[in-house]
Short mmCIF file of C-alpha atoms and ligand atoms in Angstrom, two decimals:
data_model
loop_
_atom_site.label_atom_id
_atom_site.label_comp_id
_atom_site.label_asym_id
_atom_site.label_seq_id
_atom_site.Cartn_x
_atom_site.Cartn_y
_atom_site.Cartn_z
CA MET A 12 -18.59 23.33 75.25
CA THR A 13 -21.85 24.49 73.98
CA ILE A 14 -25.38 22.89 74.65
CA MET A 15 -27.22 23.92 71.67
CA ALA A 16 -31.04 23.51 72.27
CA LEU A 17 -32.39 22.40 69.28
CA PRO A 18 -36.04 24.05 68.86
CA PHE A 19 -39.54 21.60 68.03
CA LEU A 20 -39.39 20.86 64.78
CA PHE A 21 -41.28 17.94 63.70
CA GLY A 22 -44.45 16.13 64.94
CA CYS A 23 -46.30 19.94 63.79
CA ASP A 24 -50.45 19.14 64.05
CA VAL A 25 -51.61 21.14 61.08
CA GLY A 26 -55.44 20.41 60.27
CA GLY A 27 -55.08 17.13 62.67
CA ASP A 28 -52.24 15.57 60.48
CA LYS A 29 -49.14 15.46 61.84
CA LEU A 30 -46.57 16.49 59.18
CA LEU A 31 -42.51 15.71 59.30
CA TYR A 32 -40.88 19.49 58.13
CA VAL A 33 -38.01 18.38 56.46
CA ILE A 34 -36.25 20.37 53.73
CA PRO A 35 -35.55 19.31 50.89
CA GLU A 36 -38.78 17.42 50.75
CA PRO A 37 -38.12 13.58 51.51
CA VAL A 38 -40.18 10.89 49.21
CA SER A 39 -42.08 9.19 52.28
CA VAL A 40 -42.66 9.70 55.74
CA GLU A 41 -44.30 7.76 58.03
CA LEU A 42 -44.34 9.07 61.69
CA LYS A 43 -44.70 6.14 64.37
CA GLY A 44 -46.32 6.98 68.05
CA LEU A 45 -43.23 5.89 69.64
CA SER A 46 -40.21 8.24 70.11
CA CYS A 47 -36.67 7.18 69.83
CA ALA A 48 -34.42 8.65 72.70
CA ILE A 49 -30.15 8.73 72.53
CA ASP A 50 -28.38 9.66 75.58
CA GLN A 51 -24.54 10.22 76.06
CA GLU A 52 -24.69 5.63 76.64
CA ALA A 53 -25.62 5.01 72.77
CA ARG A 54 -22.87 3.06 70.74
CA ILE A 55 -23.04 3.77 67.04
CA VAL A 56 -22.75 0.75 65.21
CA VAL A 57 -21.53 0.41 61.95
CA GLU A 58 -21.57 -2.29 59.70
CA GLY A 59 -19.85 -2.56 56.27
CA ALA A 60 -17.71 0.03 54.38
CA GLU A 61 -16.20 1.88 58.00
CA GLY A 62 -13.22 3.45 55.98
CA GLU A 63 -15.53 4.98 53.43
CA MET A 64 -18.13 5.76 56.81
CA GLN A 65 -16.00 7.63 58.90
CA PRO A 66 -17.30 11.00 57.20
CA VAL A 67 -20.02 10.45 58.48
CA ILE A 68 -19.71 8.81 61.53
CA GLU A 69 -17.85 12.03 62.95
CA GLU A 70 -21.36 14.34 61.04
CA LEU A 71 -22.81 11.74 63.74
CA GLN A 72 -20.54 12.58 66.64
CA ARG A 73 -20.37 16.44 65.98
CA PHE A 74 -24.58 16.46 65.44
CA PHE A 75 -24.12 14.64 69.32
CA ARG A 76 -21.36 16.54 70.59
CA ASN A 77 -23.69 19.84 69.86
CA THR A 78 -26.57 18.69 70.75
CA LEU A 79 -25.96 16.55 74.09
CA GLY A 80 -22.38 18.36 74.32
CA ASP A 81 -20.42 14.98 74.54
CA THR A 82 -20.13 12.65 71.85
CA LEU A 83 -20.98 8.63 71.23
CA SER A 84 -18.31 6.15 70.70
CA CYS A 85 -18.24 3.43 68.35
CA ALA A 86 -18.98 0.11 69.79
CA SER A 87 -19.00 -3.68 67.29
CA ALA A 88 -21.95 -4.69 68.25
CA GLU A 89 -25.26 -3.59 70.94
CA GLY A 90 -25.04 -0.58 69.64
CA LYS A 91 -28.25 2.03 70.01
CA VAL A 92 -27.64 3.94 66.63
CA LYS A 93 -27.07 1.27 63.07
CA LEU A 94 -25.27 2.33 60.50
CA LYS A 95 -25.31 0.20 57.86
CA LEU A 96 -24.99 0.29 53.85
CA ASP A 97 -27.47 -1.54 51.98
CA THR A 98 -26.73 -2.09 48.22
CA ALA A 99 -31.20 -2.54 47.88
CA LEU A 100 -31.03 1.23 48.38
CA ALA A 101 -29.35 3.53 45.10
CA PRO A 102 -26.59 5.91 45.72
CA SER A 103 -27.63 8.97 47.43
CA PHE A 104 -30.65 7.44 48.92
CA TYR A 105 -31.42 6.49 52.81
CA ARG A 106 -33.25 5.43 54.61
CA ILE A 107 -33.99 6.15 58.77
CA HIS A 108 -35.63 3.57 60.93
CA ALA A 109 -36.35 5.34 64.62
CA GLY A 110 -38.37 4.13 66.89
CA ARG A 111 -38.68 2.68 70.41
CA THR A 112 -34.94 0.71 70.72
CA GLY A 113 -32.98 2.67 68.49
CA LEU A 114 -31.94 4.86 65.70
CA GLU A 115 -31.03 2.93 61.76
CA ILE A 116 -29.65 4.44 58.95
CA ARG A 117 -29.94 1.90 55.96
CA ALA A 118 -28.06 4.17 52.71
CA GLY A 119 -27.48 3.02 49.38
CA ASP A 120 -23.49 4.58 50.21
CA PRO A 121 -22.25 6.60 52.72
CA ALA A 122 -23.29 9.95 50.80
CA GLY A 123 -27.49 8.76 51.33
CA ALA A 124 -25.72 7.61 55.04
CA PHE A 125 -24.58 11.06 54.74
CA TYR A 126 -28.36 12.87 54.07
CA ALA A 127 -29.48 10.54 56.32
CA VAL A 128 -27.80 12.85 59.31
CA GLN A 129 -28.69 15.87 57.75
CA THR A 130 -31.99 15.03 58.09
CA LEU A 131 -31.87 14.46 61.90
CA ARG A 132 -30.16 17.55 62.52
CA GLN A 133 -33.55 18.92 61.44
CA VAL A 134 -35.63 16.45 63.43
CA ALA A 135 -34.24 16.07 66.65
CA GLU A 136 -35.40 17.68 70.29
CA VAL A 137 -33.10 17.43 73.20
CA LYS A 138 -35.03 16.66 76.16
CA ARG A 139 -34.23 15.38 79.59
CA GLY A 140 -30.11 15.26 78.54
CA GLY A 141 -31.13 13.26 75.39
CA ILE A 142 -31.96 13.62 71.76
CA VAL A 143 -35.34 12.66 71.41
CA LEU A 144 -36.68 11.93 67.64
CA PRO A 145 -39.74 11.14 66.55
CA GLY A 146 -40.43 6.93 65.77
CA MET A 147 -40.65 6.68 62.06
CA GLU A 148 -40.04 5.10 59.14
CA LEU A 149 -38.60 7.74 56.18
CA TYR A 150 -37.16 6.42 52.66
CA ASP A 151 -35.70 9.44 50.50
CA GLY A 152 -33.06 10.04 47.74
CA PRO A 153 -32.78 12.58 45.50
CA ASP A 154 -33.97 13.41 41.64
CA LEU A 155 -31.20 15.40 40.83
CA GLY A 156 -27.62 14.28 41.06
CA TYR A 157 -25.77 17.61 40.00
CA ARG A 158 -26.80 20.44 43.61
CA GLY A 159 -25.45 22.92 43.04
CA VAL A 160 -23.57 26.49 43.97
CA MET A 161 -21.42 28.62 42.90
CA LEU A 162 -19.10 31.31 45.54
CA ASP A 163 -17.49 33.89 43.25
CA ALA A 164 -14.33 34.47 45.42
CA ALA A 165 -12.81 36.66 42.29
CA ARG A 166 -15.08 39.88 42.93
CA HIS A 167 -14.83 40.15 46.71
CA PHE A 168 -11.81 37.41 48.43
CA PHE A 169 -13.89 34.88 51.11
CA PRO A 170 -11.15 33.32 53.62
CA VAL A 171 -11.27 29.69 54.03
CA GLU A 172 -12.92 29.90 57.48
CA ASP A 173 -16.69 31.33 55.06
CA VAL A 174 -15.32 28.18 52.44
CA LYS A 175 -16.10 26.17 54.72
CA ARG A 176 -18.79 28.40 56.96
CA LEU A 177 -20.27 28.06 53.29
CA LEU A 178 -19.83 24.48 52.93
CA ASP A 179 -21.27 23.40 56.19
CA ILE A 180 -24.85 25.09 55.02
CA MET A 181 -24.68 23.61 51.67
CA ALA A 182 -24.49 20.00 53.67
CA LEU A 183 -27.42 21.07 55.61
CA HIS A 184 -29.42 21.85 52.39
CA LYS A 185 -27.99 18.92 50.77
CA MET A 186 -26.82 20.66 48.50
CA ASN A 187 -23.45 18.37 46.12
CA VAL A 188 -21.24 20.46 44.61
CA LEU A 189 -19.49 23.77 44.93
CA HIS A 190 -18.23 25.53 41.66
CA TRP A 191 -15.22 27.37 42.74
CA HIS A 192 -15.51 31.17 40.62
CA LEU A 193 -11.68 31.62 40.89
CA THR A 194 -10.30 33.95 38.49
CA ASP A 195 -12.12 36.89 37.13
CA ASP A 196 -11.48 41.15 36.02
CA GLN A 197 -11.52 41.42 39.49
CA GLY A 198 -8.63 39.40 41.13
CA TRP A 199 -7.10 35.75 40.43
CA ARG A 200 -7.46 34.19 44.17
CA ILE A 201 -5.54 30.66 43.15
CA GLU A 202 -1.94 29.93 44.00
CA ILE A 203 0.79 28.88 40.78
CA ASP A 204 3.35 28.21 41.59
CA ALA A 205 4.92 28.10 37.72
CA PHE A 206 3.21 31.71 37.56
CA PRO A 207 3.83 33.61 40.87
CA ASN A 208 2.60 37.29 39.19
CA LEU A 209 -0.87 36.25 38.93
CA VAL A 210 -1.20 36.10 42.63
CA SER A 211 1.93 38.41 44.23
CA VAL A 212 0.58 40.74 41.38
CA GLY A 213 -2.99 39.87 40.01
CA SER A 214 -4.93 38.92 43.82
CA THR A 215 -4.98 42.77 44.58
CA ARG A 216 -6.95 45.56 43.65
CA ALA A 217 -5.81 49.06 44.29
CA ARG A 218 -9.28 50.12 44.86
CA THR A 219 -12.65 49.61 44.57
CA ILE A 220 -15.61 50.89 42.66
CA ILE A 221 -18.44 52.67 45.60
CA GLY A 222 -21.78 51.39 44.65
CA LYS A 223 -23.85 50.69 41.68
CA ASP A 224 -21.14 50.30 38.08
CA PRO A 225 -22.59 52.58 35.85
CA GLY A 226 -20.53 50.97 32.84
CA GLY A 227 -19.64 52.19 29.49
CA GLU A 228 -17.18 55.16 31.13
CA TYR A 229 -16.21 56.25 34.02
CA ASP A 230 -15.88 59.48 34.44
CA GLU A 231 -15.46 61.87 37.78
CA THR A 232 -18.93 60.85 38.98
CA VAL A 233 -17.51 57.64 39.95
CA ARG A 234 -16.35 57.14 43.67
CA TYR A 235 -13.88 54.52 44.63
CA ASP A 236 -13.26 53.50 48.19
CA GLU A 237 -9.58 53.72 47.88
CA THR A 238 -8.67 50.53 49.93
CA PRO A 239 -6.68 47.32 48.69
CA HIS A 240 -8.68 44.84 48.17
CA SER A 241 -6.77 41.83 48.29
CA GLY A 242 -6.35 37.56 48.54
CA TYR A 243 -5.86 33.94 47.69
CA TYR A 244 -5.97 30.57 48.30
CA THR A 245 -2.72 28.45 48.63
CA LYS A 246 -2.42 24.99 47.83
CA GLN A 247 -2.67 24.32 51.39
CA GLN A 248 -6.05 25.67 51.64
CA VAL A 249 -7.38 24.43 48.63
CA ARG A 250 -6.41 21.40 49.93
CA ASP A 251 -7.91 21.79 53.20
CA ILE A 252 -11.48 23.18 51.55
CA VAL A 253 -11.60 19.67 49.33
CA ARG A 254 -11.15 17.59 51.56
CA TYR A 255 -13.24 20.08 54.07
CA ALA A 256 -16.11 19.37 50.73
CA ALA A 257 -15.32 16.08 50.92
CA ASP A 258 -16.28 15.07 53.90
CA ARG A 259 -19.50 16.41 53.81
CA PHE A 260 -20.01 14.72 50.09
CA ILE A 261 -19.38 18.05 48.43
CA THR A 262 -17.39 18.10 44.77
CA VAL A 263 -15.24 21.31 44.21
CA ILE A 264 -15.29 21.87 40.80
CA PRO A 265 -13.02 24.66 39.71
CA GLU A 266 -13.09 27.51 37.59
CA ILE A 267 -10.46 28.93 35.81
CA GLU A 268 -12.64 32.01 33.56
CA PHE A 269 -10.62 31.78 29.70
CA PRO A 270 -10.48 33.71 27.43
CA GLY A 271 -12.80 36.23 28.69
CA HIS A 272 -12.50 38.25 32.58
CA ALA A 273 -8.80 37.56 31.81
CA VAL A 274 -7.94 40.85 33.62
CA ALA A 275 -5.75 40.00 36.38
CA ALA A 276 -4.27 37.52 34.51
CA LEU A 277 -3.11 40.03 31.98
CA ALA A 278 -2.28 42.27 34.73
CA SER A 279 0.01 39.43 36.55
CA TYR A 280 1.61 38.61 32.51
CA PRO A 281 0.87 41.12 30.07
CA TYR A 282 2.57 39.04 27.54
CA LEU A 283 -0.83 37.51 27.38
CA GLY A 284 -3.06 39.97 25.92
CA CYS A 285 -3.11 41.09 22.72
CA THR A 286 -0.81 44.15 22.67
CA GLY A 287 0.75 43.27 25.31
CA GLU A 288 0.18 46.63 27.06
CA GLN A 289 0.09 46.22 31.55
CA PHE A 290 -2.57 46.77 32.74
CA VAL A 291 -3.94 46.84 36.93
CA VAL A 292 -6.04 44.50 38.29
CA ARG A 293 -9.74 45.29 37.22
CA GLU A 294 -11.47 48.13 39.95
CA THR A 295 -14.97 48.50 38.69
CA TRP A 296 -17.57 45.01 37.60
CA ASP A 297 -18.53 46.31 33.87
CA ILE A 298 -17.82 43.56 31.15
CA ASP A 299 -14.17 44.26 30.14
CA ASP A 300 -12.46 43.92 26.61
CA ARG A 301 -9.00 42.81 27.84
CA VAL A 302 -9.14 39.19 26.47
CA PHE A 303 -6.22 36.31 26.48
CA CYS A 304 -5.39 36.73 22.63
CA ILE A 305 -5.62 33.69 20.62
CA GLY A 306 -3.26 34.02 18.04
CA ARG A 307 0.51 33.43 20.69
CA GLU A 308 0.95 30.29 21.76
CA THR A 309 2.50 31.53 24.87
CA THR A 310 -0.99 31.63 26.09
CA PHE A 311 -1.75 28.34 25.74
CA ASP A 312 0.87 27.74 27.04
CA PHE A 313 0.27 29.32 29.86
CA MET A 314 -2.93 27.41 29.86
CA ALA A 315 -1.80 24.51 29.47
CA LYS A 316 0.63 24.35 33.39
CA VAL A 317 -2.18 26.56 34.92
CA LEU A 318 -4.76 24.18 34.48
CA ALA A 319 -1.76 21.40 34.70
CA GLU A 320 -1.63 22.67 38.61
CA VAL A 321 -5.56 22.23 38.64
CA ALA A 322 -5.84 19.10 37.72
CA GLU A 323 -3.40 18.10 40.24
CA LEU A 324 -5.53 19.45 42.85
CA PHE A 325 -8.98 18.97 42.41
CA PRO A 326 -9.65 15.21 42.26
CA SER A 327 -13.57 16.55 40.01
CA GLU A 328 -14.14 14.89 36.90
CA TYR A 329 -15.15 18.57 35.73
CA VAL A 330 -12.66 21.70 35.80
CA HIS A 331 -14.76 25.10 34.47
CA ILE A 332 -13.44 27.02 31.79
CA GLY A 333 -15.57 29.47 31.88
CA GLY A 334 -16.37 31.35 28.42
CA ASP A 335 -18.97 33.93 28.97
CA GLU A 336 -18.73 37.09 28.26
CA CYS A 337 -15.53 37.46 25.65
CA PRO A 338 -15.57 40.34 22.86
CA ASP A 339 -13.68 40.40 20.38
CA LYS A 340 -13.40 43.79 20.17
CA ALA A 341 -9.38 43.17 20.89
CA TRP A 342 -8.62 39.82 18.38
CA LYS A 343 -9.90 42.01 15.52
CA LYS A 344 -7.34 44.43 16.03
CA CYS A 345 -4.47 42.01 17.23
CA PRO A 346 -1.93 40.07 13.59
CA TYR A 347 -1.60 37.46 16.15
CA CYS A 348 -4.99 36.25 16.35
CA LYS A 349 -6.02 37.07 12.80
CA ASN A 350 -2.63 34.95 11.51
CA ARG A 351 -4.17 32.52 13.60
CA MET A 352 -7.46 32.99 12.31
CA SER A 353 -5.90 33.13 8.46
CA ASP A 354 -3.90 29.59 9.78
CA GLU A 355 -6.65 27.47 11.57
CA GLY A 356 -8.97 28.23 8.28
CA ILE A 357 -11.25 30.24 11.04
CA GLY A 358 -14.10 32.53 8.96
CA THR A 359 -15.55 34.19 12.45
CA TYR A 360 -14.02 36.04 15.51
CA ARG A 361 -16.32 34.21 17.15
CA GLY A 362 -14.88 31.18 15.74
CA LEU A 363 -11.38 31.74 17.62
CA GLN A 364 -13.02 31.26 20.63
CA GLY A 365 -14.58 27.57 19.60
CA TYR A 366 -10.94 27.24 18.53
CA ALA A 367 -9.68 27.99 22.01
CA VAL A 368 -12.12 26.18 23.99
CA LYS A 369 -11.15 23.11 21.68
CA ARG A 370 -7.64 23.39 22.95
CA LEU A 371 -8.29 23.57 26.35
CA GLU A 372 -10.57 20.84 25.85
CA ALA A 373 -8.01 18.59 24.54
CA ILE A 374 -5.42 19.71 27.85
CA LEU A 375 -7.71 19.11 30.44
CA SER A 376 -8.62 15.71 28.48
CA SER A 377 -4.89 14.85 28.28
CA TYR A 378 -5.40 15.69 32.42
CA GLY A 379 -8.47 13.12 32.10
CA LYS A 380 -10.90 15.71 33.27
CA LYS A 381 -13.40 17.05 31.06
CA ILE A 382 -14.37 20.76 31.10
CA VAL A 383 -17.99 22.59 31.93
CA GLY A 384 -18.76 26.33 30.85
CA TRP A 385 -21.33 28.39 29.92
CA ASP A 386 -23.54 28.82 27.59
CA GLU A 387 -21.58 31.27 25.20
CA ILE A 388 -18.83 27.81 24.65
CA LEU A 389 -21.87 26.74 22.72
CA ASP A 390 -22.01 29.77 20.23
CA ALA A 391 -18.55 28.33 18.59
CA GLY A 392 -18.36 24.62 18.25
CA ILE A 393 -18.45 21.68 21.42
CA SER A 394 -17.77 18.64 21.10
CA SER A 395 -19.63 15.46 23.01
CA SER A 396 -18.46 15.72 26.59
CA ALA A 397 -18.40 19.18 27.47
CA VAL A 398 -21.10 20.47 29.63
CA VAL A 399 -22.74 23.79 28.96
CA MET A 400 -23.75 25.62 31.93
CA SER A 401 -26.68 27.28 30.74
CA TRP A 402 -26.91 30.99 32.55
CA ARG A 403 -28.90 33.28 29.61
CA GLY A 404 -31.90 31.59 30.00
CA CYS A 405 -32.74 27.56 30.20
CA GLU A 406 -32.52 27.65 25.65
CA SER A 407 -28.85 27.17 25.35
CA GLY A 408 -28.98 24.46 27.42
CA VAL A 409 -32.32 22.80 25.56
CA LYS A 410 -30.35 23.34 22.58
CA ALA A 411 -27.00 21.98 23.85
CA ALA A 412 -29.35 18.31 25.02
CA ALA A 413 -31.18 18.38 21.56
CA SER A 414 -27.46 17.81 20.13
CA GLY A 415 -26.39 15.11 23.30
CA ASN A 416 -24.41 17.52 25.64
CA LYS A 417 -24.67 17.43 29.05
CA VAL A 418 -26.31 20.41 30.83
CA ILE A 419 -26.53 22.30 34.31
CA MET A 420 -28.68 24.43 34.42
CA SER A 421 -28.68 28.17 36.46
CA PRO A 422 -31.07 30.47 34.04
CA THR A 423 -30.73 34.62 35.65
CA ASP A 424 -33.91 34.28 36.18
CA HIS A 425 -34.55 30.72 38.36
CA CYS A 426 -30.86 31.31 40.21
CA TYR A 427 -29.49 33.51 40.22
CA PHE A 428 -28.53 34.74 44.06
CA ASP A 429 -27.37 38.49 43.16
CA TYR A 430 -29.95 39.66 42.32
CA TYR A 431 -33.18 41.43 44.44
CA GLN A 432 -35.17 38.75 47.11
CA PHE A 433 -37.43 42.23 47.44
CA PRO A 434 -39.74 44.39 45.44
CA SER A 435 -38.33 47.71 45.00
CA ASP A 436 -39.52 49.56 47.46
CA VAL A 437 -38.58 47.85 50.00
CA THR A 438 -34.78 48.49 51.67
CA GLN A 439 -32.70 45.96 50.70
CA PRO A 440 -29.04 45.57 50.34
CA LEU A 441 -27.65 46.64 46.90
CA ALA A 442 -27.59 43.98 43.89
CA TRP A 443 -26.84 43.38 41.55
CA GLY A 444 -30.24 43.61 39.90
CA GLY A 445 -32.70 41.70 39.31
CA PHE A 446 -35.91 39.94 41.58
CA LEU A 447 -36.09 36.96 42.71
CA PRO A 448 -38.02 36.25 45.07
CA ILE A 449 -37.69 33.29 47.06
CA GLU A 450 -41.36 31.45 45.27
CA LYS A 451 -39.64 32.49 42.34
CA VAL A 452 -36.49 30.11 42.64
CA TYR A 453 -39.58 27.27 43.78
CA ALA A 454 -40.37 27.48 41.00
CA PHE A 455 -38.03 26.15 38.35
CA ASN A 456 -38.28 24.06 36.46
CA PRO A 457 -35.09 23.08 34.93
CA TYR A 458 -37.00 20.04 33.02
CA GLU A 459 -39.14 22.82 30.68
CA GLY A 460 -38.78 22.12 26.76
CA LEU A 461 -36.68 18.68 27.04
CA SER A 462 -38.29 15.59 26.15
CA VAL A 463 -38.64 12.88 27.97
CA GLU A 464 -35.27 11.47 26.67
CA GLN A 465 -33.18 14.66 26.60
CA ARG A 466 -34.06 15.25 30.33
CA GLU A 467 -31.33 12.16 31.28
CA LEU A 468 -28.62 15.05 30.42
CA VAL A 469 -29.48 17.83 32.64
CA LEU A 470 -27.07 16.96 36.10
CA GLY A 471 -28.84 19.54 37.64
CA VAL A 472 -29.39 22.60 38.82
CA GLN A 473 -26.95 25.55 40.51
CA ALA A 474 -27.46 28.75 42.17
CA ASN A 475 -25.08 31.59 41.15
CA LEU A 476 -23.71 34.39 44.65
CA TRP A 477 -22.05 36.44 42.44
CA THR A 478 -19.82 39.28 44.55
CA GLU A 479 -19.77 42.07 43.14
CA TYR A 480 -21.87 43.62 45.55
CA ILE A 481 -22.23 40.86 48.34
CA HIS A 482 -18.81 42.29 50.55
CA ASP A 483 -19.01 39.45 53.19
CA MET A 484 -19.87 36.42 54.61
CA LEU A 485 -22.58 38.22 56.14
CA GLN A 486 -24.27 39.36 53.28
CA LEU A 487 -23.67 35.91 51.57
CA GLU A 488 -25.58 34.21 53.81
CA TYR A 489 -28.36 36.60 54.01
CA MET A 490 -28.57 36.36 49.99
CA LEU A 491 -28.48 32.79 50.13
CA LEU A 492 -30.98 32.68 53.04
CA PRO A 493 -33.44 31.03 52.50
CA ARG A 494 -33.98 30.94 49.12
CA LEU A 495 -31.27 28.02 48.74
CA ALA A 496 -33.56 26.53 50.37
CA ALA A 497 -35.93 26.43 47.56
CA MET A 498 -33.13 25.46 45.30
CA SER A 499 -32.48 22.30 47.44
CA GLU A 500 -36.15 21.14 47.24
CA VAL A 501 -35.75 22.26 43.39
CA GLY A 502 -32.63 20.08 43.15
CA TRP A 503 -33.78 16.76 44.84
CA SER A 504 -37.75 16.35 45.49
CA LEU A 505 -38.40 18.28 42.03
CA SER A 506 -41.01 15.48 41.96
CA ARG A 507 -43.05 15.85 44.65
CA LYS A 508 -42.14 19.72 45.15
CA ASP A 509 -45.51 21.91 46.50
CA ILE A 510 -45.21 25.74 47.14
CA LYS A 511 -47.57 25.98 50.51
CA ARG A 512 -45.99 22.87 52.67
CA PHE A 513 -42.65 24.20 51.08
CA LEU A 514 -43.28 27.89 52.80
CA MET A 515 -44.46 26.13 55.80
CA ALA A 516 -41.21 23.87 56.56
CA CYS A 517 -39.50 27.42 55.61
CA GLU A 518 -41.33 28.80 58.54
CA ARG A 519 -39.50 25.84 60.58
CA PHE A 520 -36.56 26.07 58.61
CA LYS A 521 -35.76 29.51 60.58
CA SER A 522 -35.08 28.73 64.01
CA LEU A 523 -33.06 25.80 62.38
CA TYR A 524 -31.08 28.83 61.29
CA ASP A 525 -31.32 30.38 64.32
CA ALA A 526 -29.79 27.60 66.60
CA PHE A 527 -27.38 27.45 64.33
CA GLY A 528 -26.34 31.23 64.04
CA TYR A 529 -26.86 31.12 60.53
CA LYS A 530 -27.95 35.34 58.26
CA TYR A 531 -31.14 34.59 56.16
CA ALA A 532 -33.22 37.31 54.88
CA LYS A 533 -36.44 37.59 56.12
CA VAL A 534 -38.77 37.33 53.78
CA ALA A 535 -42.20 37.10 52.94
CA HIS A 536 -43.81 33.89 54.99
CA PHE A 537 -40.57 34.00 56.87
CA GLU A 538 -41.09 36.08 59.48
CA ASP A 539 -41.65 35.76 62.60
C1 TNX B 619 -22.65 37.99 34.69
S1 TNX B 619 -23.08 34.30 34.83
C2 TNX B 619 -21.66 37.49 34.37
C3 TNX B 619 -21.37 37.76 35.78
C4 TNX B 619 -21.65 38.28 37.03
C5 TNX B 619 -23.26 37.86 37.07
C6 TNX B 619 -24.05 39.13 37.78
C7 TNX B 619 -22.03 34.81 34.26
C8 TNX B 619 -21.42 33.92 33.58
N1 TNX B 619 -21.65 35.62 33.47
O1 TNX B 619 -19.74 37.95 35.30
O2 TNX B 619 -21.00 38.61 37.61
O3 TNX B 619 -23.70 38.02 35.39
O4 TNX B 619 -25.12 38.84 37.39
#
């Protein structure tokens, strides 16, 4: 059993004031003189909703096991560690009282209690065979309900263990949605019983472009690694991940890209494209003209069956249907698409996408799901229940909110973690492009341009990890951390952001990442 010595993280003297460094920043903290010590003899007492509290008890026990080397058992009374549901607190909100007599967590719901444990993990110190907590009264809860991370598992595949590790990292930062990008031109990553070729063909590309994709025509200067890249999640693995996430109060929203970013699907079933040609799973990264045919009914039969299986696997209220970057070049040459336009009275090729999105929305609605889509879905008109994920800036989000739609803000300029973290004169791994230092993530204001009423429609924010140039988990963590710490404060502590305090807290957070073995970028303010 490993005993991990956590660094002394709390009670730092800064200019004479004692500060408690927690990320994301809690609502209020009052430090009390006397600390609270917990050793193996302590017991956990749970009051109310024992069943629902089970994942919280397990997280507490994991925390104690990792720090004390032994776990704490539950007792029916007289425990030193108390967990209580308190209806006076809002969902996800919690209070921590730590004092000489013990530790008490009160929470509005089990998620709130889970977040309390995450806070404790950050402020605990191991001393003389026990955990010591600062004496404190802490009150906390999130500003925004949706705090997401998108993992693109299509461009590069991340095995189950990596996804779980990402979920652990998210939990530490109190992030609560994993948007799982499962299909794209370069790979289909989820097993669908009705269409076995999606994984037998669609989950493997023969080779991958080396270095930066120049776009446009690929001439002889382009080099490939000549190594197949493959991988997919079985249904059993998907269920395992969904369960693992739920135990950490994280919802998983799957994304099945439609009607663009479809080459892996078309390579698996050529009849899904406008020409019926056989393609291979894409080996380069640029936007592709080969998209789903909107004219043929077989496309919708396919999507209805795929989405039925997807809806059954994911308990989430939402399914993400993609919708971004869908060229209309193939549709313009397609007799089926032309027929569709005349039959349905659709005046523009873009209108075909609007038609397709509405049909998918109806299909998903019959499975009890609502849709999320990239902001292009707005261009062709959407229904009021669709959620818009604003990525080309916040303008589409503002537009969607103005028409009463719910919005998730994830603009490239603040949320794209596939962008460089350092200026171009610093040596760093090849990235998509752009420049997104941690301070810029932190400066993100998802409410800009919105009236007070419209702000209600902003569900939250999301960091996006597109993985064209992110090959493995090590690199993924390097791109994610510490920028995720900044995003967690945008989502959780928006109303009380303070860059000076944050950067100071970040310094401390580094030792936490070290203790947990997470890789991070040594960004400025984050050096030794
Ligand atoms: C745009 S963001 C895309 C992705 C790329 C990404 C690279 C979005 C909805 N589409 O397909 O991976 O840029 O930053």
